Short mmCIF file of C-alpha atoms in Angstrom, two decimals:
data_model
loop_
_atom_site.label_atom_id
_atom_site.label_comp_id
_atom_site.label_asym_id
_atom_site.label_seq_id
_atom_site.Cartn_x
_atom_site.Cartn_y
_atom_site.Cartn_z
CA MET V 1481 29.43 239.18 13.50
CA LEU V 1482 31.30 242.26 13.60
CA LYS V 1483 29.68 242.70 16.65
CA ALA V 1484 30.35 239.55 17.90
CA GLY V 1485 34.08 239.67 17.05
CA THR V 1486 34.19 243.38 19.18
CA HIS V 1487 32.40 241.54 21.88
CA ARG V 1488 34.65 238.76 22.01
CA LYS V 1489 37.64 240.83 21.98
CA ALA V 1490 36.45 243.10 24.73
CA LEU V 1491 35.60 239.87 26.62
CA GLY V 1492 39.43 238.69 26.21
CA ALA V 1493 40.55 241.83 27.45
CA ARG V 1494 38.68 242.00 30.59
CA ARG V 1495 39.91 238.51 31.22
CA TYR V 1496 43.18 239.50 30.79
CA ASN V 1497 42.58 242.45 32.92
CA TYR V 1498 41.06 239.90 35.61
CA LYS V 1499 43.88 237.59 35.41
CA ILE V 1500 46.83 240.38 36.20
CA GLN V 1501 44.46 242.17 39.47
CA MET V 1502 44.31 238.43 40.32
CA MET V 1503 47.98 237.77 40.26
CA ARG V 1504 48.60 241.13 41.94
CA TYR V 1505 46.02 239.80 44.75
CA ARG V 1506 47.87 236.51 44.62
CA GLU V 1507 51.15 238.39 45.43
CA GLU V 1508 49.59 240.89 47.95
CA LEU V 1509 48.33 237.54 49.67
CA GLN V 1510 51.61 236.26 49.73
CA GLU V 1511 52.91 239.43 51.16
CA LEU V 1512 50.28 239.67 53.87
CA ASP V 1513 51.13 235.83 54.74
CA GLY V 1514 54.69 236.89 55.46
CA LEU V 1515 53.88 239.99 57.42
CA GLU V 1516 51.86 238.13 59.63
CA LYS V 1517 53.85 236.03 60.41
CA GLN V 1518 56.23 238.86 61.18
CA TRP V 1519 53.31 240.56 63.30
CA ASN V 1520 52.87 237.07 65.25
CA ASP V 1521 56.68 236.76 65.90
CA LEU V 1522 56.76 240.37 67.22
CA GLN V 1523 53.55 239.85 69.42
CA ARG V 1524 55.35 236.82 70.88
CA LYS V 1525 58.64 238.95 71.36
CA VAL V 1526 56.56 241.97 73.05
CA ALA V 1527 54.92 239.09 75.60
CA ILE V 1528 58.24 237.68 76.48
CA SER V 1529 59.64 240.79 77.11
CA GLU V 1530 56.69 242.25 79.15
CA SER V 1531 56.65 238.88 81.46
CA ASN V 1532 60.93 239.41 81.81
CA TYR V 1533 60.11 243.21 82.51
CA LYS V 1534 57.47 242.23 85.37
CA LEU V 1535 59.77 239.48 86.67
CA TYR V 1536 62.76 241.76 86.92
CA LEU V 1537 60.58 244.44 88.26
CA SER V 1538 59.37 242.15 91.27
CA LYS V 1539 62.90 240.78 92.13
CA PHE V 1540 64.07 244.78 91.87
CA GLU V 1541 61.17 245.35 94.39
CA GLU V 1542 62.08 242.18 96.63
CA ALA V 1543 65.48 242.86 96.57
CA ARG V 1544 65.04 247.09 97.50
CA ILE V 1545 62.63 245.57 100.27
CA SER V 1546 65.49 243.56 101.68
CA GLU V 1547 68.36 246.04 101.55
CA SER V 1548 65.75 248.51 103.58
CA MET V 1549 65.15 246.04 106.18
CA ASP V 1550 68.91 244.90 106.54
CA ARG V 1551 69.66 248.65 106.79
CA GLN V 1552 66.99 249.40 109.68
CA LYS V 1553 68.27 245.79 111.27
CA ILE V 1554 64.61 244.76 110.43
CA SER V 1555 63.95 240.85 110.42
CA ASN V 1556 61.17 239.25 108.46
CA ILE V 1557 61.27 236.33 110.70
CA GLY V 1558 59.08 236.19 113.63
CA VAL V 1559 57.68 233.78 116.54
CA ILE V 1560 54.10 232.94 115.65
CA GLU V 1561 53.52 230.70 118.96
CA ARG V 1562 56.03 230.63 121.74
CA ALA V 1563 56.93 227.02 122.99
CA VAL V 1564 55.33 225.74 126.09
CA PRO V 1565 57.44 223.38 128.31
CA VAL V 1566 55.59 220.03 129.46
CA MET V 1567 54.59 220.00 133.38
CA GLU V 1568 55.65 216.75 134.18
CA ALA V 1569 58.68 214.35 132.45
CA ILE V 1570 58.26 211.38 130.43
CA LYS V 1571 60.54 208.44 131.49
CA PRO V 1572 60.96 205.70 129.25
CA ARG V 1573 59.91 202.07 130.78
CA LYS V 1574 63.07 200.20 130.53
CA LEU V 1575 62.22 196.82 131.41
CA LEU V 1576 58.82 196.90 129.23
CA ASN V 1577 61.10 198.10 126.31
CA ILE V 1578 63.50 195.20 126.91
CA LEU V 1579 60.78 192.59 127.32
CA LEU V 1580 59.13 194.01 123.71
CA GLY V 1581 62.37 193.95 122.51
CA CYS V 1582 63.63 190.51 123.18
CA LEU V 1583 60.08 189.08 122.22
CA LEU V 1584 60.02 190.93 119.06
CA GLY V 1585 63.63 189.82 118.17
CA LEU V 1586 63.07 186.22 119.21
CA SER V 1587 59.86 185.87 116.95
CA VAL V 1588 61.68 187.90 113.97
CA GLY V 1589 64.66 185.45 114.23
CA ILE V 1590 62.25 182.06 114.45
CA CYS V 1591 60.40 183.74 111.31
CA VAL V 1592 63.54 184.13 109.37
CA VAL V 1593 64.75 180.41 110.29
CA PHE V 1594 61.63 178.93 109.52
CA PHE V 1595 61.66 180.67 106.23
CA LEU V 1596 65.17 179.93 105.27
CA GLU V 1597 64.20 176.14 105.83
CA PHE V 1598 61.32 176.38 103.93
CA ILE V 1599 63.22 177.70 100.98
CA SER V 1600 65.95 175.67 101.34
CA PRO V 1601 66.77 172.83 98.30
CA VAL V 1602 68.30 170.70 100.42
CA PHE V 1603 67.03 166.75 100.85
CA ARG V 1604 67.25 165.81 104.43
CA THR V 1605 65.90 162.13 104.66
CA HIS V 1606 65.57 159.60 102.19
CA GLU V 1607 61.71 160.22 102.36
CA ASP V 1608 62.43 163.67 101.17
CA VAL V 1609 63.95 162.20 98.00
CA GLN V 1610 61.61 159.57 97.46
CA GLN V 1611 58.43 162.07 97.69
CA PHE V 1612 60.27 164.69 95.41
CA LEU V 1613 61.67 162.28 92.88
CA ASP V 1614 58.85 160.00 93.07
CA LEU V 1615 61.48 157.00 92.78
CA PRO V 1616 62.39 154.26 95.13
CA VAL V 1617 66.22 155.17 97.44
CA LEU V 1618 68.23 152.31 96.72
CA ALA V 1619 70.83 153.10 99.44
CA ALA V 1620 71.50 155.96 101.44
CA ILE V 1621 74.72 157.03 103.08
CA PRO V 1622 75.18 157.40 106.81
CA LYS V 1623 75.60 160.55 109.19
CA ASP V 1624 77.18 158.71 111.74
CA GLU V 1625 80.98 158.96 111.06
CA ARG V 1626 81.51 155.52 113.01
CA LEU V 1627 79.42 154.12 110.46
CA ARG V 1628 81.33 155.77 107.34
CA SER V 1629 84.98 154.82 108.33
CA ARG V 1630 83.82 151.10 108.87
CA LEU V 1631 82.16 151.54 105.38
CA SER V 1632 85.20 152.77 103.88
#
């Protein structure tokens, strides 16, 4: 029994030591997590700084080359292919253009008139009223001014 008690105390002490060790490991793990975040931030800043440096370096090089070319009066623009003049002049066909313009204008005008007449909501005859309302027409007002004056 004495052995079991001492063995139990030894196991308890070991357990206590393991708990303390586990707490230390957790603290180290938390510290490492924080350090990892800092490391990632620093890596990102380094990458951004490198890309900015490369950009500034290339812009500086372009400016240096441009300044050098300006000093030497060299232009970075060149003729790729010379223009070739046409041998015979192109003359407009005035009569054909006028006829086509008149024909096109007339046909567009007629199409517009038909379209406007088609979408117009006006009744023109008593047959239109009768057909649309499906009712008989009892009276109609004449269009002629002489007939209107007689009826008044």
